[in-house]
Amino acid sequence: MLSKNTTVVHGGTDALGVPAHDFSTNRNACGPCPAAVQALQAAHSAQYPDPHYTDVCTQLAAFHGVAPERIVIGGSSSELIHRLTQHAVRHGVTAITLPQHHYGDYLQAAQVWGLQAHPRGSAQGEAAAPARLHWACEPSSPLGVPETMWGDWPHSAAPRGGAPAWHVLDCAYRPLWLEGTAPQRDSDALWQLWTPNKALGMTGVRAAYAIAPVHASAQALQALRWLAPSWVVGAHGVAMLQAWVTPQVQQWLAHSLQQLRDWKAQQLALCARLGWQVVPGHQANYFVARLPVGDMAACLAAWRAQGIKLRDCASFGLPGHVRLGVLPPASQAALEQAWRSMP
């Protein structure tokens, strides 16, 4: 069983404020998307949004080509991770399986509900009960690589022998796939989590949605919705989700990906000059590298004092490594100067 995770570590803003050069998050550094910002500015902040989110569910469903009843609005992907875990527990799930390296909220939610957690592919994870909640993320976090479970997960996740099996694909970084075209996946049998704020470069706005598998019953979906508080997403989150599906915003995203590809190539060249060993296979706007330093914590703390923040990967099970989101050349130059000025 996986060890207990007592603290969930995140990148981004901290007690020192917003870093001037924040490599520690995976948001689109070309953002915030101007059209999405305009949508937020026009949001009806004086009124409650529709508590059933009728229009935004219809728009998201049309965007993905699914039935509107399969859309579940959430306060964020993290909120949906916790809510889906609670929902699965109520339906008999007793354990989860996880990728070797993964986002900490999967495990935190499992621990809250007393679930056993096992690495994917382990004897404990694959044996026994089909009553399990299985997590995946593609591109993965922190490595940004394709997932490996496609041959093992069922194409139809309908319960076998009456025992529930839950398969969830976190699509947080799929819109930020940079290396060629994102592979087509048959996801109808899976739960999908979508978090547009990362691709739009506006992670300060919290809103997300799940797409339920085709076999999910109306009763199960209603039960999942009832687990959320009323108006789980406010007017600005609704405005972001509605902007997300517009042609103007999608065109901006497509153009931003080319800019990110150029910046990523420069950032990888920088790492090569500095002697940092980049973990291969990365597909998105971030990657992981091993730094040739003896005291990682001291190094990162010194850089943070200079306004430069990288994500320590020790909490991902990768000590000695950092995750770097792709940033513009000015931030890359600041990172290089900080490295070369080290004693």
Coordinates of C-alpha atoms in Angstrom, one line a residue:
M1 CA 0.0 0.0 0.0
L2 CA 1.2 3.5 -0.7
S3 CA 2.6 5.5 2.2
K4 CA 0.4 8.1 3.9
N5 CA 0.5 11.6 2.4
T6 CA 0.2 14.1 5.1
T7 CA 0.7 17.3 3.1
V8 CA -0.5 18.1 -0.5
V9 CA 2.2 20.2 -2.2
H10 CA 1.2 22.7 -4.9
G11 CA 3.1 25.1 -7.1
G12 CA 2.2 28.8 -7.7
T13 CA 1.5 31.5 -5.2
D14 CA 2.8 31.0 -1.7
A15 CA 3.4 33.0 1.5
L16 CA 5.9 35.1 -0.4
G17 CA 3.2 36.1 -2.9
V18 CA 3.1 35.6 -6.7
P19 CA 6.6 34.6 -8.1
A20 CA 7.9 36.9 -10.8
H21 CA 9.0 33.8 -12.8
D22 CA 6.8 31.0 -11.9
F23 CA 8.0 27.7 -13.4
S24 CA 6.2 25.7 -10.7
T25 CA 2.7 25.6 -12.3
N26 CA 1.6 24.1 -15.6
R27 CA -0.6 27.0 -16.8
N28 CA -0.4 28.3 -20.3
A29 CA 2.2 31.1 -20.1
C30 CA 0.6 32.8 -23.1
G31 CA -2.5 33.6 -21.0
P32 CA -4.7 34.8 -19.6
C33 CA -6.7 34.4 -22.8
P34 CA -8.0 37.9 -23.7
A35 CA -11.4 36.7 -24.9
A36 CA -11.9 34.7 -21.8
V37 CA -10.9 37.7 -19.7
Q38 CA -13.5 39.8 -21.5
A39 CA -16.1 37.1 -20.7
L40 CA -15.3 37.3 -17.0
Q41 CA -15.5 41.1 -17.1
A42 CA -19.0 40.8 -18.6
A43 CA -20.2 38.1 -16.1
H44 CA -23.4 38.9 -14.1
S45 CA -21.7 39.0 -10.7
A46 CA -24.7 40.6 -9.0
Q47 CA -26.8 37.5 -9.6
Y48 CA -26.7 33.8 -8.7
P49 CA -25.9 31.6 -11.7
D50 CA -28.5 29.0 -12.7
P51 CA -28.1 26.4 -10.0
H52 CA -28.6 23.6 -12.6
Y53 CA -26.1 25.2 -15.0
T54 CA -28.4 24.3 -17.9
D55 CA -26.9 26.5 -20.6
V56 CA -23.3 25.8 -19.8
C57 CA -23.9 22.0 -19.7
T58 CA -25.6 22.2 -23.1
Q59 CA -22.7 24.1 -24.5
L60 CA -20.0 21.8 -23.0
A61 CA -21.9 18.8 -24.2
A62 CA -22.1 20.1 -27.8
F63 CA -18.4 20.9 -27.7
H64 CA -17.5 17.3 -26.7
G65 CA -20.3 15.7 -28.8
V66 CA -21.9 14.0 -25.8
A67 CA -25.4 14.2 -24.2
P68 CA -25.9 17.1 -21.8
E69 CA -26.9 14.9 -18.9
R70 CA -23.4 13.4 -18.9
I71 CA -21.9 16.8 -17.9
V72 CA -21.3 17.4 -14.2
I73 CA -20.1 20.9 -13.2
G74 CA -17.5 21.2 -10.5
G75 CA -15.8 23.9 -8.5
S76 CA -12.4 22.7 -9.8
S77 CA -10.8 19.4 -10.8
S78 CA -9.7 19.0 -7.2
E79 CA -13.2 19.4 -6.0
L80 CA -14.4 16.8 -8.5
I81 CA -11.7 14.4 -7.4
H82 CA -12.9 14.6 -3.8
R83 CA -16.5 14.4 -4.8
L84 CA -16.0 11.5 -7.2
T85 CA -14.1 9.6 -4.5
Q86 CA -16.9 10.2 -2.0
H87 CA -19.4 9.1 -4.6
A88 CA -17.5 5.9 -5.4
V89 CA -17.2 5.1 -1.7
R90 CA -21.0 5.3 -1.4
H91 CA -21.2 2.8 -4.2
G92 CA -18.9 0.2 -2.6
V93 CA -15.4 1.2 -3.6
T94 CA -12.8 0.1 -1.1
A95 CA -9.5 1.0 -2.7
I96 CA -7.8 3.0 -5.4
T97 CA -5.1 2.4 -7.9
L98 CA -2.7 5.2 -8.9
P99 CA 0.1 5.9 -11.5
Q100 CA 3.6 5.7 -10.0
H101 CA 3.8 9.5 -10.1
H102 CA 0.6 11.4 -9.7
Y103 CA -1.3 14.5 -8.5
G104 CA -1.5 14.5 -4.7
D105 CA -5.3 15.1 -4.5
Y106 CA -6.1 11.6 -5.7
L107 CA -4.3 10.1 -2.7
Q108 CA -5.5 12.8 -0.3
A109 CA -9.2 12.1 -1.2
A110 CA -8.7 8.4 -0.7
Q111 CA -7.2 8.9 2.7
V112 CA -10.0 11.1 3.8
W113 CA -12.4 8.3 3.1
G114 CA -10.2 5.5 4.4
L115 CA -9.5 3.8 1.1
Q116 CA -6.5 1.6 0.5
A117 CA -4.2 3.0 -2.2
H118 CA -2.0 0.8 -4.4
P119 CA 0.3 1.5 -7.3
R120 CA -1.1 0.6 -10.7
G121 CA 0.2 -2.7 -11.9
S122 CA 1.1 -4.0 -8.4
A123 CA -0.1 -7.3 -7.2
Q124 CA -2.3 -5.6 -4.6
G125 CA -3.6 -3.1 -7.2
E126 CA -4.6 -5.7 -9.8
A127 CA -5.7 -8.6 -7.6
A128 CA -8.8 -8.9 -5.7
A129 CA -11.7 -6.6 -5.7
P130 CA -13.0 -5.1 -8.8
A131 CA -14.6 -2.5 -6.5
R132 CA -11.8 0.0 -7.1
L133 CA -11.4 3.6 -8.2
H134 CA -8.7 3.8 -10.9
W135 CA -6.9 7.1 -11.6
A136 CA -5.0 8.2 -14.7
C137 CA -3.9 11.5 -16.2
E138 CA -2.8 12.1 -19.7
P139 CA -0.4 13.8 -20.3
S140 CA 0.7 12.7 -16.9
S141 CA 1.7 14.9 -14.0
P142 CA 4.5 15.6 -13.3
L143 CA 6.3 13.9 -16.2
G144 CA 3.9 15.0 -19.0
V145 CA 4.1 11.6 -20.7
P146 CA 1.3 9.4 -22.3
E147 CA -0.5 7.0 -20.0
T148 CA 0.3 3.3 -20.0
M149 CA -3.0 1.7 -18.9
W150 CA -4.9 1.7 -22.2
G151 CA -4.4 -2.0 -22.8
D152 CA -5.5 -2.9 -19.3
W153 CA -8.5 -0.6 -18.7
P154 CA -11.7 -2.1 -20.0
H155 CA -13.3 -0.6 -23.1
S156 CA -16.6 -1.0 -21.3
A157 CA -16.5 -0.1 -17.7
A158 CA -19.9 -1.6 -17.0
P159 CA -19.8 -3.4 -13.6
R160 CA -18.7 -7.0 -13.8
G161 CA -20.6 -9.4 -11.6
G162 CA -22.4 -6.5 -9.9
A163 CA -19.2 -5.0 -8.4
P164 CA -18.5 -1.4 -9.4
A165 CA -15.3 -0.4 -11.1
W166 CA -14.5 3.2 -11.6
H167 CA -12.0 4.5 -14.2
V168 CA -11.2 8.2 -14.2
L169 CA -9.1 10.0 -16.8
D170 CA -7.8 13.4 -15.7
C171 CA -7.6 15.5 -18.9
A172 CA -6.2 18.7 -17.2
Y173 CA -3.3 19.0 -19.7
R174 CA -4.7 17.4 -22.8
P175 CA -5.5 20.8 -24.4
L176 CA -1.8 21.7 -23.8
W177 CA -0.4 18.7 -25.8
L178 CA 2.6 20.1 -27.8
E179 CA 4.4 17.2 -29.3
G180 CA 2.4 16.4 -32.4
T181 CA -1.4 15.7 -32.1
A182 CA -2.9 14.3 -29.0
P183 CA -3.8 10.7 -29.6
Q184 CA -7.5 9.8 -30.0
R185 CA -8.8 7.8 -27.0
D186 CA -12.0 5.8 -26.6
S187 CA -13.2 7.5 -23.4
D188 CA -16.9 6.7 -23.5
A189 CA -16.4 4.0 -20.7
L190 CA -14.5 6.4 -18.5
W191 CA -15.1 9.4 -16.3
Q192 CA -13.3 12.4 -17.7
L193 CA -12.1 15.5 -15.8
W194 CA -11.6 18.7 -17.7
T195 CA -10.0 21.9 -16.3
P196 CA -9.9 24.7 -18.9
N197 CA -8.3 27.3 -16.7
K198 CA -4.9 25.8 -17.2
A199 CA -5.1 25.9 -21.0
L200 CA -6.5 29.5 -20.8
G201 CA -3.7 30.6 -18.5
M202 CA -6.1 31.7 -15.8
T203 CA -5.8 29.2 -12.9
G204 CA -7.0 31.8 -10.4
V205 CA -10.5 31.2 -11.8
R206 CA -11.9 27.9 -10.4
A207 CA -14.3 25.9 -12.4
A208 CA -14.2 22.5 -14.1
Y209 CA -16.4 19.7 -15.3
A210 CA -16.7 16.0 -15.5
I211 CA -18.0 13.9 -18.4
A212 CA -19.7 10.8 -17.1
P213 CA -19.3 7.4 -18.9
V214 CA -22.1 6.4 -21.2
H215 CA -23.2 3.6 -18.8
A216 CA -23.7 6.0 -15.8
S217 CA -27.3 5.9 -14.7
A218 CA -29.4 9.0 -14.2
Q219 CA -29.8 8.1 -10.5
A220 CA -26.1 7.9 -10.0
L221 CA -25.5 11.2 -11.8
Q222 CA -28.1 12.9 -9.7
A223 CA -26.6 11.5 -6.5
L224 CA -23.2 12.9 -7.6
R225 CA -24.7 16.3 -8.2
W226 CA -26.4 16.3 -4.8
L227 CA -23.0 15.9 -3.1
A228 CA -22.0 19.4 -4.3
P229 CA -23.2 22.6 -2.5
S230 CA -25.6 24.9 -4.2
W231 CA -23.9 27.1 -6.8
V232 CA -20.7 25.1 -6.6
V233 CA -19.4 27.4 -9.5
G234 CA -20.0 31.2 -9.4
A235 CA -20.7 33.6 -12.2
H236 CA -17.0 34.0 -13.2
G237 CA -16.4 30.3 -13.4
V238 CA -19.5 29.9 -15.6
A239 CA -18.3 32.7 -17.8
M240 CA -14.9 30.9 -18.2
L241 CA -16.5 27.6 -19.1
Q242 CA -18.8 29.2 -21.6
A243 CA -15.9 31.1 -23.2
W244 CA -13.9 27.9 -23.4
V245 CA -16.1 26.4 -26.1
T246 CA -16.2 29.4 -28.4
P247 CA -14.3 29.4 -31.7
Q248 CA -12.5 32.6 -30.7
V249 CA -11.0 31.1 -27.6
Q250 CA -10.2 27.8 -29.3
Q251 CA -8.4 29.7 -32.1
W252 CA -6.4 31.6 -29.5
L253 CA -5.4 28.3 -27.8
A254 CA -4.3 26.9 -31.1
H255 CA -2.1 29.9 -31.8
S256 CA -0.7 29.8 -28.2
L257 CA 0.4 26.2 -28.6
Q258 CA 2.8 27.2 -31.4
Q259 CA 4.3 29.9 -29.2
L260 CA 4.7 27.4 -26.4
R261 CA 6.4 25.0 -28.7
D262 CA 9.0 27.6 -29.6
W263 CA 9.5 28.6 -25.9
K264 CA 9.7 24.9 -24.9
A265 CA 12.5 24.3 -27.5
Q266 CA 14.4 27.3 -26.0
Q267 CA 13.9 26.1 -22.5
L268 CA 15.1 22.5 -23.3
A269 CA 18.2 24.0 -24.9
L270 CA 18.8 26.1 -21.8
C271 CA 18.6 22.9 -19.6
A272 CA 21.1 21.2 -21.9
R273 CA 23.5 24.2 -21.5
L274 CA 23.1 24.1 -17.7
G275 CA 23.8 20.4 -17.5
W276 CA 20.3 19.5 -16.3
Q277 CA 19.1 16.0 -17.2
V278 CA 15.6 16.2 -18.7
V279 CA 13.4 13.2 -18.3
P280 CA 12.4 12.1 -21.8
G281 CA 8.9 11.5 -23.2
H282 CA 7.3 14.8 -22.2
Q283 CA 4.4 15.9 -24.4
A284 CA 3.0 19.0 -22.8
N285 CA 4.0 22.5 -21.7
Y286 CA 6.1 21.2 -18.8
F287 CA 8.8 18.6 -18.2
V288 CA 10.9 17.2 -15.3
A289 CA 14.7 17.6 -15.0
R290 CA 17.3 16.4 -12.5
L291 CA 19.5 19.2 -11.1
P292 CA 23.1 18.5 -10.2
V293 CA 22.8 20.1 -6.8
G294 CA 23.5 18.6 -3.3
D295 CA 20.9 20.5 -1.3
M296 CA 17.8 20.9 -3.5
A297 CA 15.7 22.6 -0.8
A298 CA 18.3 25.3 -0.2
C299 CA 18.8 25.9 -3.9
L300 CA 15.1 26.3 -4.5
A301 CA 14.6 28.5 -1.5
A302 CA 17.4 30.8 -2.7
W303 CA 15.8 31.1 -6.1
R304 CA 12.4 31.7 -4.6
A305 CA 13.9 34.7 -2.7
Q306 CA 14.8 36.0 -6.1
G307 CA 11.3 35.6 -7.5
I308 CA 12.0 32.4 -9.3
K309 CA 10.0 29.3 -8.3
L310 CA 10.4 25.7 -9.5
R311 CA 8.3 22.7 -8.4
D312 CA 10.3 20.3 -6.2
C313 CA 9.3 16.8 -7.4
A314 CA 10.1 15.0 -4.1
S315 CA 6.4 14.8 -3.2
F316 CA 5.9 13.1 -6.6
G317 CA 8.4 10.4 -5.6
L318 CA 11.2 12.0 -7.7
P319 CA 13.7 13.5 -5.3
G320 CA 16.5 15.5 -6.9
H321 CA 14.1 16.5 -9.7
V322 CA 12.1 19.7 -10.5
R323 CA 9.2 20.2 -12.8
L324 CA 9.4 23.3 -15.0
G325 CA 6.4 24.8 -16.8
V326 CA 7.4 26.5 -20.0
L327 CA 7.9 30.2 -19.7
P328 CA 8.9 33.1 -22.0
P329 CA 12.6 33.9 -22.8
A330 CA 12.8 36.6 -20.2
S331 CA 12.0 34.2 -17.4
Q332 CA 14.3 31.6 -18.9
A333 CA 17.1 34.3 -18.8
A334 CA 16.4 35.0 -15.1
L335 CA 16.6 31.3 -14.3
E336 CA 19.9 31.0 -16.1
Q337 CA 21.4 34.0 -14.3
A338 CA 20.3 32.6 -11.0
W339 CA 21.9 29.3 -11.7
R340 CA 25.2 30.8 -12.9
S341 CA 25.4 33.1 -9.9
M342 CA 25.2 30.2 -7.5
P343 CA 28.3 29.9 -5.2

